[in-house]
Amino acid sequence: MSGCVERPAAGRRLYGPDEIEAAVARLAREVASAYSGQPLVLLGVLKGALYFTVDLARALAGIADGPSEIFVDYICVVSYAGSESTGQVRLLLDEATVLEGRHVLIVEDIADNGLTLAYLQALLLERRPASLRTCVLFDKPSRRRVRVLLDYIGLTVPNTFAVGYGLDYQERYRNLPYLAELEIQESQRELT
Ligand code: IMP
Ligand code: MG
């Protein structure tokens, strides 16, 4: 075994754990005040938003005057093959929660070309939620191909492929506590 699976992505660090934590805390405060006293469904987009959704839900729990209740569910979509978007979004797992008449917040790791969120927003609006908003931790505005409304944005990322804090390259690096630019090493090419 080459050992590169365990080795963290070696690229330039974009945001460290403290900056990510501060961004999540700020987003939680914004969301808490917007939904104060109302029940809220957090709909995390797997797999990238797995960590963000959990951390956002926990941060919301610590805020007084936030939503009256928080429900957490997940939906799973894929659009990437390696570090390239296929341009097509596929729904792999649908949420079990009834959304009709409820306030729903899509929780996504990153907005890149925007296709995934545009697809999800259209899909979920058909389910007649009381309201539908979108919260992304990372935004790559320079890559946008379709217009998509983002209600809450954490941190801006340059036009680069990033890994860590839920974001993967071929399922690797999701567990890194920071966000780094991907640097494909010679020793990894055999695995990709
Ligand atoms: P979009 O449809 O291009 O906006 O891409 C959305 C999805 O692509 C995100 O939910 C991520 O899962 C994935 N993605 C986009 N950019 C990156 C990146 O820099 N690193 C890892 N995954 C990414
Ligand atoms: Mg994602």
Coordinates of N, CA and C and ligand atoms in Angstrom, one line a residue:
M1 N 0.8 -1.2 0.0 CA 0.0 0.0 0.0 C 0.9 1.2 0.0
S2 N 0.6 2.2 -0.9 CA 1.4 3.4 -1.0 C 1.4 4.3 0.2
G3 N 0.3 4.3 0.9 CA 0.2 5.2 2.1 C -0.5 6.5 1.7
C4 N -0.7 6.8 0.4 CA -1.2 8.1 0.1 C -2.7 8.3 0.4
V5 N -3.4 7.2 0.7 CA -4.8 7.4 1.1 C -4.9 8.0 2.4
E6 N -4.0 7.7 3.3 CA -4.0 8.3 4.6 C -3.4 9.7 4.7
R7 N -2.6 10.0 3.7 CA -1.9 11.3 3.8 C -2.8 12.4 3.4
P8 N -2.8 13.5 4.1 CA -3.7 14.6 3.8 C -3.3 15.2 2.5
A9 N -4.3 15.8 1.8 CA -4.1 16.5 0.5 C -3.0 17.6 0.8
A10 N -2.1 17.6 -0.1 CA -0.9 18.4 0.1 C -1.0 19.9 -0.4
G11 N -2.2 20.2 -1.0 CA -2.3 21.5 -1.6 C -2.3 22.7 -0.6
R12 N -2.3 23.9 -1.2 CA -2.4 25.1 -0.4 C -3.6 25.1 0.5
R13 N -3.5 25.5 1.7 CA -4.6 25.6 2.6 C -5.4 26.8 2.3
L14 N -6.7 26.6 2.1 CA -7.6 27.8 1.8 C -8.3 28.3 3.1
Y15 N -8.8 27.4 3.9 CA -9.4 27.8 5.2 C -9.1 26.8 6.3
G16 N -8.7 27.3 7.4 CA -8.4 26.4 8.5 C -9.6 26.1 9.3
P17 N -9.4 25.2 10.3 CA -10.6 24.8 11.1 C -11.2 25.9 11.9
D18 N -10.4 26.9 12.3 CA -11.0 28.0 13.1 C -11.8 28.9 12.2
E19 N -11.3 29.1 11.0 CA -12.1 30.0 10.1 C -13.4 29.3 9.7
I20 N -13.3 28.0 9.5 CA -14.6 27.3 9.1 C -15.6 27.3 10.3
E21 N -15.0 27.1 11.5 CA -15.9 27.1 12.6 C -16.6 28.4 12.8
A22 N -15.8 29.5 12.6 CA -16.4 30.9 12.7 C -17.4 31.1 11.7
A23 N -17.2 30.6 10.5 CA -18.2 30.8 9.4 C -19.5 30.0 9.7
V24 N -19.3 28.8 10.2 CA -20.5 28.0 10.6 C -21.3 28.7 11.7
A25 N -20.6 29.3 12.7 CA -21.2 30.0 13.8 C -22.0 31.2 13.3
R26 N -21.4 31.9 12.4 CA -22.0 33.1 11.8 C -23.3 32.7 11.0
L27 N -23.2 31.7 10.2 CA -24.3 31.2 9.4 C -25.4 30.8 10.4
A28 N -25.0 30.1 11.4 CA -26.1 29.6 12.4 C -26.8 30.8 13.0
R29 N -26.1 31.9 13.3 CA -26.7 33.1 13.9 C -27.7 33.7 12.9
E30 N -27.3 33.8 11.6 CA -28.2 34.3 10.6 C -29.4 33.5 10.4
V31 N -29.2 32.2 10.3 CA -30.4 31.3 10.1 C -31.3 31.3 11.4
A32 N -30.7 31.3 12.6 CA -31.4 31.4 13.8 C -32.3 32.6 13.8
S33 N -31.8 33.7 13.5 CA -32.7 34.9 13.6 C -33.7 34.9 12.4
A34 N -33.4 34.3 11.3 CA -34.4 34.3 10.2 C -35.6 33.4 10.5
Y35 N -35.3 32.3 11.3 CA -36.4 31.3 11.6 C -36.8 31.3 13.0
S36 N -36.5 32.4 13.7 CA -36.8 32.5 15.1 C -38.3 32.1 15.5
G37 N -38.4 31.1 16.4 CA -39.7 30.7 16.8 C -40.5 29.8 15.9
Q38 N -39.8 29.4 14.7 CA -40.5 28.5 13.8 C -39.7 27.2 13.6
P39 N -40.5 26.1 13.3 CA -39.8 24.9 13.1 C -39.1 24.9 11.7
L40 N -37.9 24.3 11.7 CA -37.1 24.3 10.5 C -36.6 22.9 10.1
V41 N -36.7 22.6 8.8 CA -36.1 21.4 8.3 C -34.8 21.7 7.7
L42 N -33.7 21.1 8.2 CA -32.4 21.3 7.5 C -32.2 20.1 6.6
L43 N -32.1 20.4 5.3 CA -31.9 19.3 4.3 C -30.5 19.3 3.8
G44 N -29.7 18.4 4.3 CA -28.3 18.4 3.9 C -28.1 17.6 2.6
V45 N -27.2 18.1 1.8 CA -27.0 17.5 0.5 C -25.7 16.6 0.6
L46 N -26.0 15.2 0.6 CA -24.9 14.3 0.7 C -24.1 14.2 -0.6
K47 N -22.8 13.8 -0.5 CA -22.2 13.5 0.8 C -21.5 14.7 1.3
G48 N -21.2 15.7 0.4 CA -20.4 16.8 0.7 C -20.8 17.6 2.0
A49 N -22.1 17.8 2.2 CA -22.6 18.6 3.3 C -22.8 17.8 4.6
L50 N -22.3 16.6 4.6 CA -22.5 15.8 5.8 C -22.0 16.5 7.1
Y51 N -20.8 16.9 7.0 CA -20.1 17.6 8.2 C -20.8 18.9 8.5
F52 N -20.9 19.7 7.4 CA -21.5 21.1 7.6 C -22.9 21.0 8.2
T53 N -23.7 20.0 7.7 CA -25.1 20.0 8.3 C -25.1 19.7 9.7
V54 N -24.2 18.7 10.1 CA -24.1 18.3 11.6 C -23.7 19.5 12.4
D55 N -22.6 20.2 11.9 CA -22.1 21.3 12.7 C -23.0 22.5 12.7
L56 N -23.7 22.7 11.6 CA -24.7 23.8 11.6 C -25.9 23.5 12.6
A57 N -26.3 22.3 12.6 CA -27.5 21.9 13.4 C -27.0 22.0 14.9
R58 N -25.8 21.6 15.2 CA -25.3 21.7 16.6 C -25.2 23.2 17.0
A59 N -24.7 24.0 16.1 CA -24.5 25.5 16.4 C -25.9 26.1 16.6
L60 N -26.8 25.7 15.8 CA -28.2 26.2 16.0 C -28.8 25.9 17.4
A61 N -28.4 24.7 17.8 CA -29.0 24.2 19.1 C -28.5 25.1 20.3
G62 N -27.3 25.7 20.1 CA -26.8 26.6 21.1 C -27.2 28.0 21.1
I63 N -28.1 28.3 20.2 CA -28.6 29.7 20.1 C -30.0 29.9 20.6
A64 N -30.1 30.8 21.6 CA -31.5 31.1 22.1 C -32.2 31.9 21.1
D65 N -33.5 31.8 21.1 CA -34.4 32.5 20.1 C -34.2 32.1 18.7
G66 N -33.7 30.9 18.5 CA -33.6 30.4 17.1 C -34.9 29.7 16.8
P67 N -34.8 28.7 15.8 CA -36.0 28.0 15.4 C -36.6 27.2 16.6
S68 N -37.9 27.0 16.6 CA -38.5 26.4 17.7 C -38.1 24.9 17.8
E69 N -38.0 24.3 16.6 CA -37.5 22.9 16.5 C -36.7 22.8 15.2
I70 N -35.7 21.9 15.3 CA -34.9 21.6 14.1 C -35.0 20.1 13.7
F71 N -35.3 19.9 12.5 CA -35.4 18.5 11.9 C -34.2 18.4 10.9
V72 N -33.5 17.3 11.0 CA -32.4 17.1 10.1 C -32.7 15.9 9.1
D73 N -32.5 16.2 7.9 CA -32.7 15.1 6.9 C -31.6 15.3 5.8
Y74 N -31.5 14.3 5.0 CA -30.5 14.4 3.9 C -31.1 13.9 2.6
I75 N -30.5 14.5 1.5 CA -30.8 14.1 0.2 C -29.4 13.8 -0.5
C76 N -29.4 12.9 -1.4 CA -28.1 12.6 -2.0 C -28.1 12.8 -3.6
V77 N -27.2 13.7 -4.0 CA -27.1 13.9 -5.5 C -25.7 13.8 -5.9
V78 N -25.4 13.4 -7.1 CA -24.0 13.4 -7.7 C -24.0 14.1 -9.0
S79 N -22.9 14.8 -9.2 CA -22.7 15.4 -10.5 C -21.3 15.4 -11.0
Y80 N -20.4 15.0 -10.0 CA -18.9 15.1 -10.4 C -18.4 13.7 -10.6
A81 N -17.4 13.7 -11.6 CA -16.6 12.5 -11.8 C -15.2 12.9 -11.6
G82 N -14.5 12.6 -10.5 CA -13.2 13.1 -10.2 C -13.3 14.5 -9.9
S83 N -12.5 15.4 -10.6 CA -12.6 16.8 -10.3 C -13.3 17.6 -11.4
E84 N -14.1 16.8 -12.3 CA -14.8 17.5 -13.3 C -16.3 17.3 -13.1
S85 N -17.1 18.4 -13.3 CA -18.5 18.2 -13.3 C -19.0 17.5 -14.6
T86 N -19.9 16.6 -14.4 CA -20.4 15.9 -15.6 C -21.5 16.8 -16.3
G87 N -21.9 17.8 -15.5 CA -23.0 18.7 -16.1 C -24.4 18.1 -15.9
Q88 N -24.4 16.9 -15.4 CA -25.7 16.3 -15.2 C -25.8 15.9 -13.7
V89 N -27.0 16.2 -13.1 CA -27.2 15.9 -11.7 C -28.1 14.7 -11.6
R90 N -27.7 13.7 -10.7 CA -28.5 12.5 -10.5 C -28.9 12.5 -9.0
L91 N -30.1 12.1 -8.8 CA -30.6 12.0 -7.4 C -30.4 10.5 -7.0
L92 N -29.7 10.3 -6.0 CA -29.4 8.9 -5.5 C -30.2 8.5 -4.3
L93 N -30.6 9.5 -3.5 CA -31.3 9.2 -2.3 C -32.3 10.4 -2.0
D94 N -33.5 10.1 -1.9 CA -34.5 11.2 -1.7 C -34.8 11.3 -0.2
E95 N -35.2 12.4 0.3 CA -35.4 12.6 1.7 C -36.8 12.0 2.1
A96 N -36.8 11.5 3.3 CA -38.0 10.8 3.8 C -39.0 11.8 4.4
T97 N -38.5 13.0 4.9 CA -39.4 14.0 5.5 C -40.4 14.6 4.6
V98 N -41.6 14.7 5.0 CA -42.6 15.5 4.2 C -42.2 16.9 4.3
L99 N -42.1 17.6 3.1 CA -41.7 19.0 3.1 C -42.9 20.0 2.9
E100 N -44.0 19.4 2.5 CA -45.1 20.3 2.2 C -45.5 21.1 3.5
G101 N -45.6 22.4 3.3 CA -46.0 23.3 4.4 C -45.0 23.6 5.4
R102 N -43.7 23.2 5.2 CA -42.7 23.4 6.2 C -41.6 24.3 5.7
H103 N -40.9 24.9 6.6 CA -39.8 25.8 6.2 C -38.6 24.9 6.0
V104 N -38.0 24.9 4.8 CA -36.9 24.0 4.5 C -35.7 24.8 4.1
L105 N -34.6 24.4 4.6 CA -33.3 25.1 4.3 C -32.4 24.0 3.7
I106 N -32.1 24.2 2.4 CA -31.1 23.3 1.8 C -29.7 23.6 2.3
V107 N -29.0 22.6 2.8 CA -27.7 22.8 3.3 C -26.7 22.2 2.4
E108 N -25.8 23.0 1.8 CA -24.9 22.4 0.7 C -23.5 22.8 1.0
D109 N -22.6 21.9 0.7 CA -21.2 22.2 0.9 C -20.7 23.4 0.1
I110 N -20.9 23.3 -1.2 CA -20.3 24.3 -2.1 C -21.1 24.6 -3.3
A111 N -21.2 25.8 -3.7 CA -21.9 26.2 -5.0 C -20.8 26.4 -6.0
D112 N -20.8 25.6 -7.0 CA -19.8 25.7 -8.1 C -20.4 26.2 -9.3
N113 N -20.7 25.4 -10.3 CA -21.4 25.9 -11.5 C -22.8 26.2 -11.3
G114 N -23.4 25.7 -10.2 CA -24.7 26.0 -9.7 C -25.8 25.0 -10.2
L115 N -25.4 24.0 -11.0 CA -26.4 23.1 -11.5 C -27.1 22.3 -10.4
T116 N -26.3 21.8 -9.5 CA -26.8 21.0 -8.4 C -27.9 21.7 -7.7
L117 N -27.6 22.9 -7.3 CA -28.6 23.7 -6.5 C -29.8 24.1 -7.3
A118 N -29.6 24.5 -8.6 CA -30.7 24.8 -9.4 C -31.6 23.6 -9.6
Y119 N -31.0 22.5 -9.7 CA -31.8 21.2 -9.9 C -32.6 20.9 -8.6
L120 N -31.9 21.0 -7.5 CA -32.5 20.7 -6.2 C -33.6 21.7 -5.8
Q121 N -33.4 23.0 -6.1 CA -34.4 24.0 -5.7 C -35.7 23.8 -6.5
A122 N -35.5 23.5 -7.8 CA -36.7 23.2 -8.7 C -37.4 21.9 -8.2
L123 N -36.7 20.9 -7.9 CA -37.2 19.6 -7.4 C -38.0 19.8 -6.1
L124 N -37.4 20.5 -5.2 CA -38.0 20.7 -3.8 C -39.2 21.6 -3.8
L125 N -39.1 22.6 -4.7 CA -40.3 23.6 -4.8 C -41.5 22.9 -5.2
E126 N -41.4 21.8 -6.0 CA -42.6 21.0 -6.4 C -43.3 20.4 -5.2
R127 N -42.5 20.3 -4.1 CA -43.1 19.6 -2.9 C -43.8 20.6 -2.0
R128 N -44.0 21.8 -2.5 CA -44.7 22.9 -1.8 C -44.3 23.1 -0.4
P129 N -43.1 23.4 -0.1 CA -42.7 23.8 1.2 C -43.2 25.2 1.5
A130 N -43.4 25.5 2.8 CA -43.9 26.9 3.2 C -42.8 27.9 2.7
S131 N -41.6 27.5 2.8 CA -40.5 28.4 2.3 C -39.3 27.5 1.9
L132 N -38.5 27.9 1.0 CA -37.3 27.1 0.6 C -36.2 28.1 0.5
R133 N -35.1 27.9 1.3 CA -33.9 28.8 1.1 C -32.7 27.8 1.0
T134 N -31.6 28.5 0.7 CA -30.4 27.7 0.5 C -29.2 28.3 1.3
C135 N -28.5 27.4 2.0 CA -27.3 27.8 2.7 C -26.1 27.1 2.2
V136 N -25.1 27.7 1.8 CA -23.8 27.0 1.4 C -22.7 27.5 2.3
L137 N -21.8 26.5 2.6 CA -20.7 26.9 3.4 C -19.6 27.6 2.5
F138 N -19.4 27.0 1.3 CA -18.4 27.5 0.4 C -19.1 28.0 -0.9
D139 N -18.5 29.0 -1.5 CA -19.0 29.5 -2.8 C -17.9 29.8 -3.7
K140 N -18.0 29.3 -5.0 CA -17.0 29.5 -6.0 C -17.8 30.3 -7.1
P141 N -18.0 31.6 -6.9 CA -18.8 32.4 -7.8 C -18.2 32.5 -9.2
S142 N -16.9 32.4 -9.3 CA -16.3 32.6 -10.7 C -16.7 31.4 -11.6
R143 N -17.2 30.3 -11.0 CA -17.5 29.1 -11.9 C -18.9 29.0 -12.3
R144 N -19.8 30.0 -11.8 CA -21.2 29.8 -12.0 C -21.6 29.7 -13.5
R145 N -22.4 28.7 -13.8 CA -22.9 28.6 -15.2 C -24.4 28.9 -15.3
V146 N -25.1 28.6 -14.1 CA -26.5 29.0 -14.1 C -26.8 29.9 -12.9
R147 N -27.7 30.8 -13.0 CA -28.1 31.7 -11.9 C -28.8 30.9 -10.8
V148 N -28.3 31.0 -9.6 CA -28.9 30.3 -8.5 C -28.9 31.2 -7.3
L149 N -30.0 31.2 -6.6 CA -30.2 32.1 -5.4 C -29.6 31.4 -4.2
L150 N -28.6 32.1 -3.6 CA -28.0 31.6 -2.3 C -28.4 32.5 -1.2
D151 N -29.1 32.1 -0.2 CA -29.6 33.0 0.8 C -28.5 33.2 1.9
Y152 N -27.7 32.2 2.2 CA -26.7 32.3 3.2 C -25.4 31.7 2.6
I153 N -24.3 32.5 2.7 CA -23.1 32.0 2.2 C -22.0 32.1 3.2
G154 N -21.2 31.1 3.4 CA -20.1 31.1 4.4 C -18.9 31.7 3.9
L155 N -18.1 31.1 3.1 CA -16.8 31.5 2.7 C -16.6 31.4 1.1
T156 N -15.9 32.4 0.6 CA -15.7 32.3 -0.9 C -14.4 31.6 -1.2
V157 N -14.5 30.8 -2.3 CA -13.3 29.9 -2.7 C -12.9 30.4 -4.1
P158 N -11.6 30.4 -4.3 CA -11.2 30.8 -5.7 C -11.5 29.7 -6.7
N159 N -11.2 29.9 -7.9 CA -11.5 29.0 -9.0 C -10.5 27.8 -9.0
T160 N -10.7 26.9 -8.1 CA -9.8 25.8 -7.9 C -10.6 24.6 -7.3
F161 N -10.0 23.4 -7.4 CA -10.7 22.3 -6.9 C -10.3 22.1 -5.4
A162 N -11.3 22.1 -4.5 CA -11.0 22.1 -3.1 C -11.4 20.8 -2.4
V163 N -10.6 20.4 -1.4 CA -11.0 19.2 -0.7 C -10.9 19.5 0.8
G164 N -11.7 18.6 1.6 CA -11.7 18.7 3.0 C -13.0 19.2 3.5
Y165 N -13.3 19.1 4.8 CA -14.5 19.4 5.5 C -15.7 19.0 4.6
G166 N -15.7 17.7 4.2 CA -16.8 17.1 3.5 C -16.5 17.0 2.0
L167 N -15.7 17.9 1.5 CA -15.5 17.9 0.0 C -14.4 16.8 -0.3
D168 N -14.7 16.1 -1.4 CA -13.8 15.0 -1.7 C -13.2 15.1 -3.1
Y169 N -12.1 14.3 -3.2 CA -11.7 14.0 -4.6 C -11.7 12.5 -4.7
Q170 N -12.6 12.0 -5.5 CA -12.8 10.5 -5.6 C -12.9 9.9 -4.2
E171 N -13.7 10.5 -3.4 CA -14.1 10.0 -2.0 C -13.0 10.1 -1.0
R172 N -11.9 10.7 -1.4 CA -10.8 11.0 -0.4 C -10.9 12.4 0.2
Y173 N -10.3 12.5 1.3 CA -10.1 13.8 2.0 C -11.3 14.5 2.6
R174 N -12.5 13.8 2.6 CA -13.6 14.4 3.2 C -13.4 14.8 4.7
N175 N -12.6 13.9 5.3 CA -12.5 14.0 6.8 C -11.5 15.1 7.2
L176 N -10.8 15.7 6.3 CA -9.9 16.8 6.7 C -10.6 17.9 7.4
P177 N -10.1 18.4 8.5 CA -10.8 19.5 9.3 C -10.6 20.8 8.7
Y178 N -9.9 20.9 7.6 CA -9.6 22.2 6.9 C -10.0 22.1 5.4
L179 N -10.0 23.2 4.7 CA -10.2 23.2 3.2 C -8.9 23.5 2.5
A180 N -8.5 22.6 1.6 CA -7.3 22.8 0.9 C -7.5 22.6 -0.6
E181 N -6.6 23.3 -1.3 CA -6.6 23.1 -2.8 C -6.1 21.7 -3.1
L182 N -6.7 21.0 -4.0 CA -6.2 19.7 -4.4 C -5.0 19.8 -5.2
E183 N -4.0 18.9 -4.8 CA -2.8 18.8 -5.6 C -2.6 17.4 -5.9
I184 N -2.8 17.0 -7.1 CA -2.6 15.6 -7.4 C -1.2 15.2 -7.5
Q185 N -0.7 14.3 -6.7 CA 0.7 13.9 -6.6 C 0.9 12.7 -7.6
E186 N 2.1 12.6 -8.1 CA 2.5 11.5 -9.0 C 2.1 10.2 -8.4
S187 N 2.3 10.0 -7.1 CA 2.1 8.7 -6.4 C 0.6 8.4 -6.3
Q188 N -0.3 9.4 -6.5 CA -1.7 9.2 -6.4 C -2.3 8.8 -7.8
R189 N -1.6 9.2 -8.9 CA -2.2 9.0 -10.2 C -2.7 7.6 -10.4
E190 N -1.9 6.7 -9.9 CA -2.2 5.3 -10.1 C -3.6 4.9 -9.5
L191 N -4.0 5.7 -8.5 CA -5.2 5.4 -7.8 C -6.4 6.1 -8.4
T192 N -6.2 7.0 -9.2 CA -7.3 7.8 -9.7 C -7.9 7.3 -11.0
Ligands
IMP1 P1 -22.2 22.4 -8.9 O1 -23.4 21.7 -9.4 O2 -21.2 22.6 -10.0 O3 -22.6 23.7 -8.3 O4 -21.5 21.6 -7.9 C1 -22.0 21.2 -6.7 C2 -21.4 19.9 -6.2 O5 -20.2 19.6 -6.8 C3 -21.1 20.2 -4.8 O6 -22.1 19.8 -4.0 C4 -19.8 19.4 -4.5 O7 -20.2 18.1 -4.1 C5 -19.2 19.2 -5.9 N1 -18.1 20.2 -6.0 C6 -18.0 21.4 -6.6 N2 -16.8 22.0 -6.5 C7 -16.1 21.1 -5.7 C8 -14.7 21.2 -5.2 O8 -14.0 22.2 -5.4 N3 -14.3 20.1 -4.5 C9 -15.1 19.1 -4.3 N4 -16.4 19.0 -4.7 C10 -16.9 20.0 -5.4
MG2 MG -22.3 18.5 -2.6

